[in-house]
CSV table of C-alpha atoms and ligand atoms in Angstrom, one decimal:
chain,number,residue,atom,x,y,z
A,111,UNK,CA,-35.2,-49.1,25.2
A,112,UNK,CA,-38.5,-51.2,24.2
A,113,UNK,CA,-39.9,-49.2,21.1
A,114,UNK,CA,-38.7,-51.0,18.0
A,115,UNK,CA,-40.0,-48.5,15.1
A,116,UNK,CA,-43.3,-46.5,14.3
A,117,UNK,CA,-45.5,-48.5,11.8
A,118,UNK,CA,-48.2,-46.6,9.6
A,119,UNK,CA,-51.7,-47.9,10.7
A,120,UNK,CA,-52.8,-47.4,7.2
A,121,UNK,CA,-50.0,-48.9,4.6
A,122,UNK,CA,-48.0,-50.8,7.3
A,123,UNK,CA,-44.5,-48.3,6.1
A,124,UNK,CA,-42.1,-48.3,8.8
A,125,UNK,CA,-40.6,-44.9,10.5
A,126,UNK,CA,-37.5,-44.4,12.7
A,127,UNK,CA,-38.6,-43.3,16.2
A,128,UNK,CA,-35.4,-41.6,16.9
A,129,UNK,CA,-36.5,-38.2,15.1
A,130,UNK,CA,-39.5,-36.2,15.3
A,131,UNK,CA,-42.2,-37.9,13.1
A,132,UNK,CA,-45.8,-36.7,12.3
A,133,UNK,CA,-47.8,-38.7,9.9
A,134,UNK,CA,-46.9,-41.4,7.5
A,135,UNK,CA,-44.6,-40.0,4.7
A,136,UNK,CA,-46.1,-42.2,2.3
A,137,UNK,CA,-49.9,-42.0,3.0
A,138,UNK,CA,-50.5,-39.3,5.4
A,139,UNK,CA,-52.0,-41.6,7.9
A,140,UNK,CA,-51.3,-41.9,11.9
A,141,UNK,CA,-48.1,-43.8,12.9
A,142,UNK,CA,-48.3,-46.3,15.6
A,143,UNK,CA,-45.6,-47.3,18.2
A,144,UNK,CA,-44.3,-50.9,17.7
A,145,UNK,CA,-43.0,-52.3,20.9
A,146,UNK,CA,-41.0,-55.2,21.6
A,147,UNK,CA,-43.2,-56.9,23.7
A,148,UNK,CA,-40.9,-59.9,24.5
A,149,UNK,CA,-38.1,-58.0,25.7
A,150,UNK,CA,-40.4,-55.7,27.9
A,151,UNK,CA,-42.1,-59.0,29.2
A,152,UNK,CA,-38.3,-59.8,30.9
A,153,UNK,CA,-38.9,-56.9,33.4
A,154,UNK,CA,-42.7,-55.9,33.2
A,155,UNK,CA,-44.6,-58.4,34.8
A,156,UNK,CA,-48.5,-58.2,35.6
A,157,UNK,CA,-47.9,-59.5,39.2
A,158,UNK,CA,-45.2,-56.9,39.8
A,159,UNK,CA,-47.1,-53.7,39.0
A,160,UNK,CA,-48.3,-53.5,42.5
A,161,UNK,CA,-45.0,-52.7,43.7
A,162,UNK,CA,-44.3,-49.8,41.2
A,163,UNK,CA,-45.1,-46.3,41.2
A,164,UNK,CA,-49.1,-45.1,41.2
A,165,UNK,CA,-48.5,-42.8,38.1
A,166,UNK,CA,-48.8,-44.3,34.6
A,167,UNK,CA,-45.0,-44.6,34.2
A,168,UNK,CA,-45.3,-47.8,35.9
A,169,UNK,CA,-46.1,-49.5,32.5
A,170,UNK,CA,-42.6,-48.1,31.6
A,171,UNK,CA,-41.5,-50.8,29.3
A,172,UNK,CA,-44.5,-50.5,27.1
A,173,UNK,CA,-44.3,-46.5,26.7
A,174,UNK,CA,-41.5,-45.2,24.4
A,175,UNK,CA,-39.1,-42.8,26.7
A,176,UNK,CA,-35.6,-44.8,26.9
A,177,UNK,CA,-34.9,-46.1,30.3
A,178,UNK,CA,-32.3,-43.6,31.4
A,179,UNK,CA,-34.4,-40.6,30.3
A,180,UNK,CA,-36.6,-39.1,33.5
A,181,UNK,CA,-40.3,-38.6,31.9
A,182,UNK,CA,-42.0,-35.1,32.3
A,183,UNK,CA,-44.3,-36.2,34.6
A,184,UNK,CA,-46.9,-34.6,37.3
A,185,UNK,CA,-48.3,-37.4,38.8
A,186,UNK,CA,-50.8,-38.8,36.0
A,187,UNK,CA,-52.8,-41.9,35.9
A,188,UNK,CA,-53.7,-44.1,38.6
A,189,UNK,CA,-57.4,-42.8,38.7
A,190,UNK,CA,-60.0,-44.3,40.7
A,191,UNK,CA,-62.3,-46.9,39.3
A,192,UNK,CA,-65.6,-46.4,41.4
A,193,UNK,CA,-68.6,-48.9,41.7
A,194,UNK,CA,-71.8,-46.7,40.7
A,195,UNK,CA,-74.1,-46.4,43.9
A,196,UNK,CA,-77.5,-45.8,42.1
A,197,UNK,CA,-77.1,-45.7,38.4
A,198,UNK,CA,-77.6,-48.6,36.3
A,199,UNK,CA,-79.2,-50.9,39.1
A,200,UNK,CA,-79.2,-54.3,37.2
A,201,UNK,CA,-76.0,-53.9,35.6
A,202,UNK,CA,-72.6,-54.2,36.9
A,203,UNK,CA,-71.4,-50.2,36.5
A,204,UNK,CA,-68.0,-48.8,36.8
A,205,UNK,CA,-66.6,-45.2,36.6
A,206,UNK,CA,-63.2,-44.5,35.7
A,207,UNK,CA,-62.6,-41.2,36.9
A,208,UNK,CA,-60.1,-39.6,34.9
A,209,UNK,CA,-61.3,-36.0,36.4
A,210,UNK,CA,-58.6,-36.6,39.1
A,211,UNK,CA,-55.6,-36.3,36.7
A,212,UNK,CA,-53.3,-33.3,36.5
A,213,UNK,CA,-55.3,-30.5,34.8
A,214,UNK,CA,-58.3,-32.3,35.5
A,215,UNK,CA,-58.7,-34.5,32.5
A,216,UNK,CA,-57.3,-37.8,30.8
A,217,UNK,CA,-55.8,-35.6,28.2
A,218,UNK,CA,-52.7,-35.5,31.0
A,219,UNK,CA,-52.0,-39.4,30.0
A,220,UNK,CA,-51.4,-38.4,26.2
A,221,UNK,CA,-49.6,-35.4,27.0
A,222,UNK,CA,-46.8,-36.7,29.9
A,223,UNK,CA,-45.7,-39.1,27.2
A,224,UNK,CA,-45.8,-37.0,23.8
A,225,UNK,CA,-44.2,-34.0,25.9
A,226,UNK,CA,-41.4,-36.3,27.4
A,227,UNK,CA,-40.4,-37.8,23.9
A,228,UNK,CA,-40.9,-34.6,21.9
A,229,UNK,CA,-38.3,-33.0,24.0
A,230,UNK,CA,-36.0,-36.3,24.2
A,231,UNK,CA,-36.0,-35.8,20.5
A,232,UNK,CA,-35.3,-32.2,20.3
A,233,UNK,CA,-38.4,-30.2,19.9
A,234,UNK,CA,-38.5,-26.9,21.5
A,235,UNK,CA,-41.9,-25.1,20.3
A,236,UNK,CA,-44.9,-27.4,20.7
A,237,UNK,CA,-48.2,-26.5,19.1
A,238,UNK,CA,-51.8,-28.4,18.9
A,239,UNK,CA,-55.3,-27.3,18.4
A,240,UNK,CA,-57.5,-27.7,21.4
A,241,UNK,CA,-61.3,-28.1,22.3
A,242,UNK,CA,-60.1,-27.1,25.7
A,243,UNK,CA,-58.8,-30.1,28.0
A,244,UNK,CA,-56.0,-31.2,25.7
A,245,UNK,CA,-54.5,-27.4,25.5
A,246,UNK,CA,-54.5,-27.2,29.5
A,247,UNK,CA,-52.5,-30.3,29.5
A,248,UNK,CA,-50.0,-29.4,26.8
A,249,UNK,CA,-49.4,-26.2,28.4
A,250,UNK,CA,-49.0,-27.7,31.9
A,251,UNK,CA,-46.3,-30.4,30.8
A,252,UNK,CA,-44.3,-27.9,28.5
A,253,UNK,CA,-44.0,-25.6,31.3
A,254,UNK,CA,-42.7,-28.4,33.4
A,255,UNK,CA,-40.3,-29.3,30.4
A,256,UNK,CA,-39.4,-26.0,29.9
A,257,UNK,CA,-40.7,-25.9,26.5
A,258,UNK,CA,-42.8,-23.2,24.5
A,259,UNK,CA,-46.7,-24.1,24.0
A,260,UNK,CA,-48.4,-22.5,21.1
A,261,UNK,CA,-52.5,-23.4,21.7
A,262,UNK,CA,-54.9,-22.7,19.0
A,263,UNK,CA,-58.8,-23.0,20.5
A,264,UNK,CA,-62.2,-22.0,19.3
A,265,UNK,CA,-62.9,-19.0,20.7
A,266,UNK,CA,-66.0,-20.3,22.5
A,267,UNK,CA,-64.2,-22.8,24.3
A,268,UNK,CA,-65.0,-23.2,28.0
A,269,UNK,CA,-63.4,-20.1,30.1
A,270,UNK,CA,-61.8,-22.2,32.3
A,271,UNK,CA,-59.7,-24.2,29.7
A,272,UNK,CA,-58.5,-20.6,28.1
A,273,UNK,CA,-57.4,-19.1,31.6
A,274,UNK,CA,-55.8,-22.2,32.4
A,275,UNK,CA,-53.6,-22.6,29.5
A,276,UNK,CA,-52.6,-18.6,29.8
A,277,UNK,CA,-51.9,-19.4,33.5
A,278,UNK,CA,-49.7,-22.3,32.6
A,279,UNK,CA,-47.4,-19.8,30.4
A,280,UNK,CA,-48.8,-20.8,27.1
A,281,UNK,CA,-49.3,-18.7,23.8
A,282,UNK,CA,-53.0,-19.0,23.2
A,283,UNK,CA,-54.7,-17.9,20.1
A,284,UNK,CA,-58.3,-17.9,19.6
A,285,UNK,CA,-59.8,-18.6,16.3
A,286,UNK,CA,-63.2,-18.2,14.9
A,287,UNK,CA,-64.1,-21.2,13.9
A,288,UNK,CA,-63.5,-25.1,15.1
A,289,UNK,CA,-61.0,-27.5,16.1
A,290,UNK,CA,-60.4,-28.6,12.6
A,291,UNK,CA,-59.8,-24.7,11.4
A,292,UNK,CA,-57.2,-24.4,14.7
A,293,UNK,CA,-55.4,-27.5,13.1
A,294,UNK,CA,-55.3,-26.3,9.6
A,295,UNK,CA,-53.8,-22.7,11.2
A,296,UNK,CA,-51.0,-24.7,13.0
A,297,UNK,CA,-50.5,-26.7,9.3
A,298,UNK,CA,-50.2,-23.6,7.7
A,299,UNK,CA,-47.8,-21.8,10.1
A,300,UNK,CA,-45.8,-24.6,11.6
A,301,UNK,CA,-42.7,-24.9,9.2
A,302,UNK,CA,-42.2,-21.1,9.4
A,303,UNK,CA,-42.5,-20.8,12.9
A,304,UNK,CA,-40.6,-24.0,13.8
A,305,UNK,CA,-43.4,-25.5,15.7
A,306,UNK,CA,-43.9,-29.4,16.4
A,307,UNK,CA,-47.4,-30.5,15.4
A,308,UNK,CA,-48.7,-32.1,18.7
A,309,UNK,CA,-52.3,-32.6,17.2
A,310,UNK,CA,-53.6,-36.1,18.2
A,311,UNK,CA,-52.9,-38.9,16.3
A,312,UNK,CA,-50.6,-36.5,13.9
A,313,UNK,CA,-47.6,-37.6,16.2
A,314,UNK,CA,-47.1,-41.0,17.7
A,315,UNK,CA,-47.2,-40.6,21.2
A,316,UNK,CA,-50.0,-39.4,22.8
A,317,UNK,CA,-52.1,-42.6,21.6
A,318,UNK,CA,-49.1,-44.4,23.8
A,319,UNK,CA,-50.0,-42.6,26.9
A,320,UNK,CA,-53.6,-43.1,26.1
A,321,UNK,CA,-53.4,-46.7,25.8
A,322,UNK,CA,-52.4,-46.7,30.0
A,323,UNK,CA,-56.4,-46.4,30.1
A,324,UNK,CA,-56.4,-50.0,28.7
A,325,UNK,CA,-53.7,-51.4,31.0
A,326,UNK,CA,-55.3,-49.7,34.1
A,327,UNK,CA,-58.7,-50.7,33.5
A,328,UNK,CA,-57.3,-54.5,33.1
A,329,UNK,CA,-55.2,-54.2,36.3
A,330,UNK,CA,-57.9,-52.6,38.2
A,331,UNK,CA,-60.7,-55.3,36.9
A,332,UNK,CA,-58.3,-58.3,38.0
A,333,UNK,CA,-57.4,-58.9,34.4
A,334,UNK,CA,-60.8,-59.9,33.1
A,335,UNK,CA,-61.9,-57.1,30.8
A,336,UNK,CA,-65.6,-55.8,30.8
A,337,UNK,CA,-68.4,-56.7,28.8
A,338,UNK,CA,-69.0,-53.1,27.2
A,339,UNK,CA,-66.7,-49.6,27.4
A,340,UNK,CA,-68.4,-46.6,26.5
A,341,UNK,CA,-66.1,-43.9,25.6
A,342,UNK,CA,-66.9,-40.1,24.8
A,343,UNK,CA,-65.2,-39.8,21.4
A,344,UNK,CA,-64.0,-36.5,19.8
A,345,UNK,CA,-60.5,-37.6,18.0
A,346,UNK,CA,-60.9,-40.9,19.5
A,347,UNK,CA,-57.5,-41.5,20.6
A,348,UNK,CA,-58.7,-43.1,23.9
A,349,UNK,CA,-60.7,-45.8,22.2
A,350,UNK,CA,-57.8,-46.7,19.6
A,351,UNK,CA,-55.3,-46.4,22.4
A,352,UNK,CA,-57.2,-49.1,24.8
A,353,UNK,CA,-58.0,-51.2,21.7
A,354,UNK,CA,-54.1,-51.5,21.1
A,355,UNK,CA,-53.3,-51.8,25.0
A,356,UNK,CA,-55.5,-55.1,24.9
A,357,UNK,CA,-53.5,-56.5,21.9
A,358,UNK,CA,-50.4,-55.7,23.7
A,359,UNK,CA,-51.5,-57.4,26.7
A,360,UNK,CA,-52.8,-60.5,24.9
A,361,UNK,CA,-49.3,-60.6,23.4
A,362,UNK,CA,-48.0,-60.5,27.0
A,363,UNK,CA,-50.2,-63.0,27.9
A,364,UNK,CA,-51.9,-60.8,30.6
A,365,UNK,CA,-55.4,-61.2,29.4
A,366,UNK,CA,-57.2,-63.5,27.1
A,367,UNK,CA,-59.0,-63.1,23.7
A,368,UNK,CA,-61.9,-61.5,24.9
A,369,UNK,CA,-62.2,-58.2,24.1
A,370,UNK,CA,-65.5,-55.5,25.5
A,371,UNK,CA,-67.9,-54.1,23.1
A,372,UNK,CA,-66.8,-50.9,22.6
A,373,UNK,CA,-69.2,-48.1,22.2
A,374,UNK,CA,-68.1,-44.5,20.7
A,375,UNK,CA,-70.7,-41.9,22.3
A,376,UNK,CA,-71.0,-38.7,20.4
A,377,UNK,CA,-73.2,-35.4,20.6
A,378,UNK,CA,-76.2,-35.0,18.4
A,379,UNK,CA,-74.7,-31.9,17.1
A,380,UNK,CA,-71.3,-33.6,16.0
A,381,UNK,CA,-71.7,-37.2,15.6
A,382,UNK,CA,-69.5,-38.0,12.6
A,383,UNK,CA,-68.5,-41.5,13.6
A,384,UNK,CA,-72.2,-42.3,14.4
A,385,UNK,CA,-73.3,-41.4,11.0
A,386,UNK,CA,-70.5,-43.2,9.2
A,387,UNK,CA,-71.0,-46.2,11.7
A,388,UNK,CA,-74.9,-46.5,10.7
A,389,UNK,CA,-74.2,-45.9,7.2
A,390,UNK,CA,-71.7,-48.9,6.9
A,391,UNK,CA,-69.2,-46.6,5.9
A,392,UNK,CA,-64.7,-47.3,6.4
A,393,UNK,CA,-64.5,-43.5,7.4
A,394,UNK,CA,-66.3,-40.6,8.3
A,395,UNK,CA,-67.5,-37.5,5.9
A,396,UNK,CA,-66.8,-34.0,8.0
A,397,UNK,CA,-70.1,-33.1,10.2
A,398,UNK,CA,-71.7,-30.2,8.8
A,399,UNK,CA,-72.2,-27.2,11.4
A,400,UNK,CA,-70.8,-29.1,14.4
A,401,UNK,CA,-72.1,-28.1,17.8
A,402,UNK,CA,-72.4,-29.0,21.2
A,403,UNK,CA,-72.0,-28.2,24.8
A,404,UNK,CA,-69.6,-31.0,25.3
A,405,UNK,CA,-66.5,-28.9,23.4
A,406,UNK,CA,-64.3,-32.3,23.6
A,407,UNK,CA,-67.1,-33.9,21.2
A,408,UNK,CA,-67.0,-31.0,18.8
A,409,UNK,CA,-64.7,-32.8,16.2
A,410,UNK,CA,-66.2,-32.9,12.9
A,411,UNK,CA,-63.4,-34.6,11.4
A,412,UNK,CA,-60.8,-37.0,12.9
A,413,UNK,CA,-58.1,-38.4,11.2
A,414,UNK,CA,-58.2,-41.7,13.0
A,415,UNK,CA,-62.0,-42.1,11.9
A,416,UNK,CA,-61.0,-45.5,10.2
A,417,UNK,CA,-59.4,-47.0,13.2
A,418,UNK,CA,-62.1,-46.1,15.2
A,419,UNK,CA,-64.9,-47.5,12.9
A,420,UNK,CA,-63.0,-50.9,12.5
A,421,UNK,CA,-62.6,-51.2,16.3
A,422,UNK,CA,-66.3,-50.5,17.0
A,423,UNK,CA,-67.2,-53.1,14.3
A,424,UNK,CA,-64.5,-55.8,15.5
A,425,UNK,CA,-65.7,-55.5,19.1
A,426,UNK,CA,-69.3,-55.8,18.1
A,427,UNK,CA,-69.9,-52.5,19.7
A,428,UNK,CA,-71.3,-49.3,18.1
A,429,UNK,CA,-71.9,-45.8,18.3
A,430,UNK,CA,-74.6,-43.6,20.2
A,431,UNK,CA,-75.5,-39.9,19.9
A,432,UNK,CA,-76.9,-38.0,23.0
A,433,UNK,CA,-78.2,-34.5,22.6
A,434,UNK,CA,-77.2,-31.6,24.8
A,435,UNK,CA,-80.0,-31.3,27.2
A,436,UNK,CA,-80.1,-34.8,27.9
A,437,UNK,CA,-76.3,-34.7,28.5
A,438,UNK,CA,-77.1,-31.9,31.4
A,439,UNK,CA,-80.0,-33.3,32.5
A,440,UNK,CA,-77.9,-36.6,33.1
A,441,UNK,CA,-75.1,-34.8,34.2
A,442,UNK,CA,-76.9,-33.6,37.5
A,443,UNK,CA,-78.6,-36.8,38.3
A,444,UNK,CA,-75.0,-38.2,38.3
A,445,UNK,CA,-73.9,-35.5,40.6
A,446,UNK,CA,-76.6,-36.0,43.1
A,447,UNK,CA,-76.9,-40.0,42.8
A,448,UNK,CA,-72.9,-40.8,42.4
A,449,UNK,CA,-71.3,-37.6,44.0
A,450,UNK,CA,-69.2,-36.9,41.2
A,451,UNK,CA,-69.5,-33.4,39.2
A,452,UNK,CA,-68.9,-35.0,35.7
A,453,UNK,CA,-67.9,-33.0,32.4
A,454,UNK,CA,-70.4,-33.1,29.9
A,455,UNK,CA,-68.8,-35.7,28.0
A,456,UNK,CA,-68.8,-38.0,30.7
A,457,UNK,CA,-72.3,-37.2,31.2
A,458,UNK,CA,-73.3,-38.2,27.6
A,459,UNK,CA,-72.1,-41.7,28.2
A,460,UNK,CA,-74.3,-42.1,31.1
A,461,UNK,CA,-77.2,-41.1,28.8
A,462,UNK,CA,-76.2,-43.4,26.3
A,463,UNK,CA,-76.0,-45.9,28.7
A,464,UNK,CA,-79.9,-45.5,29.1
A,465,UNK,CA,-80.4,-45.8,25.8
A,466,UNK,CA,-78.4,-49.0,25.1
A,467,UNK,CA,-80.1,-50.2,27.9
A,468,UNK,CA,-83.4,-49.9,26.7
A,469,UNK,CA,-82.7,-50.8,23.2
A,470,UNK,CA,-81.5,-54.2,24.8
A,471,UNK,CA,-78.0,-53.6,23.5
A,472,UNK,CA,-76.6,-53.9,27.1
A,473,UNK,CA,-78.2,-56.8,29.1
A,474,UNK,CA,-78.9,-57.1,32.6
A,475,UNK,CA,-76.1,-58.4,34.6
A,476,UNK,CA,-73.4,-57.1,32.3
A,477,UNK,CA,-70.3,-55.4,33.6
A,478,UNK,CA,-70.2,-52.2,32.1
A,479,UNK,CA,-67.3,-49.0,32.2
A,480,UNK,CA,-68.1,-45.5,31.5
A,481,UNK,CA,-65.0,-42.7,31.2
A,482,UNK,CA,-65.7,-39.7,33.1
A,483,UNK,CA,-63.0,-37.9,30.8
A,484,UNK,CA,-62.8,-34.7,32.9
A,485,UNK,CA,-63.8,-32.4,35.5
A,486,UNK,CA,-67.6,-30.5,35.5
A,487,UNK,CA,-65.8,-27.6,36.8
A,488,UNK,CA,-64.3,-26.7,33.7
A,489,UNK,CA,-67.6,-26.2,32.0
A,490,UNK,CA,-68.7,-24.2,34.9
A,491,UNK,CA,-70.4,-21.5,32.8
A,492,UNK,CA,-72.7,-24.0,30.9
A,493,UNK,CA,-73.7,-25.8,34.0
A,494,UNK,CA,-74.3,-22.2,35.4
A,495,UNK,CA,-76.6,-21.3,32.5
A,496,UNK,CA,-78.9,-24.4,33.7
A,497,UNK,CA,-79.8,-22.4,36.7
A,498,UNK,CA,-80.2,-18.8,35.2
B,525,PLP,C1,-63.6,-34.2,28.4
B,525,PLP,C2,-63.2,-35.1,27.3
B,525,PLP,N1,-63.5,-36.0,27.1
B,525,PLP,C3,-63.5,-36.4,25.7
B,525,PLP,C4,-62.8,-36.1,24.8
B,525,PLP,C5,-62.6,-36.6,23.5
B,525,PLP,O1,-61.6,-37.4,23.6
B,525,PLP,P1,-60.6,-38.0,22.3
B,525,PLP,O2,-60.1,-37.1,21.3
B,525,PLP,O3,-59.6,-39.1,22.7
B,525,PLP,O4,-61.9,-38.9,21.4
B,525,PLP,C6,-62.0,-34.9,25.4
B,525,PLP,C7,-61.1,-34.1,24.2
B,525,PLP,O5,-60.9,-32.8,23.8
B,525,PLP,C8,-62.5,-34.1,26.3
B,525,PLP,O6,-61.7,-33.0,26.5
B,526,ZN,ZN1,-48.9,-44.9,5.4
């Protein structure tokens, strides 16, 4: 076991990992897992990864589950990094295709780790608010673990996500409101109902699963991080997780000091991080009247806002908003040029690439990574509406 303790990302207070924890008991901010990297590095070597299983559990020593406990796994991670064929002709563009994960999105990465730990620490009823894909992933891993899942989603969540959660045996409640209203409903009821709150960054291990995006990327890039990363940002867990992975890998001696410029991509109808970044704020105010087809980007207020903003600035990156029409138009362009039916969130990154390129914030010859975080199939009613 290589996990030392949990540490508050804001005040630094240490918490015990061996019991179920949500937020910092002193300041209410997210807790992050601190791994004993010098002990982990005795068995986890950069050069022995290729001989290990393909799933993200190949980074076992830097993940939080004790070594003798079997993870709750559906074969997540190990997704392809594809060289773009036609898009971004004068840059070196790569697409990390996360739609090949179980339940067709990168949310599987966070949930395999978080559900494994929740079960290990004795939780039996898991609750989460979801924009759609996280709900499907929680439902799948909870079913696999023999635990109950309670999922709260906005009523207008894409139909496939709702049906998927139900078919996977979850208890689904549709709320007339946004993901923040779903989270508030769980907070109100969780003690009485005996639910463990699995909201992203309100428990410490979904971000640990998401950090494997960073480990995998480095591995697939031959341990040379790219110049730029474009990440479709809702709660920002992947962004925060990757940054943590980069620091861990530097401490392990696997990579150097160079970091990619990190760009958060949001929708014009819900861009709290873009607005806060442009205004020079350290945290982001709730975005009013949040609306966008990209359900995963419809997060008007994120608890990890201050962490994201810090990363964007430290990395010399930025934040870009894309409107829905542009997103959907770009999705079709990616489909026909690259052979990938991307989710609107992924399409937003391709649209953002165009605007960053014409603004000179990405220059010719740079190596750029786009995350296609999920499959377009989940949003089929929106894509069909474009045809009607
Ligand atoms: C397809 C997709 N992309 C991106 C996101 C945003 O992810 P994060 O919360 O890590 O910012 C989500 C979240 O629901 C999503 O479903
Ligand atoms: Zn704290």
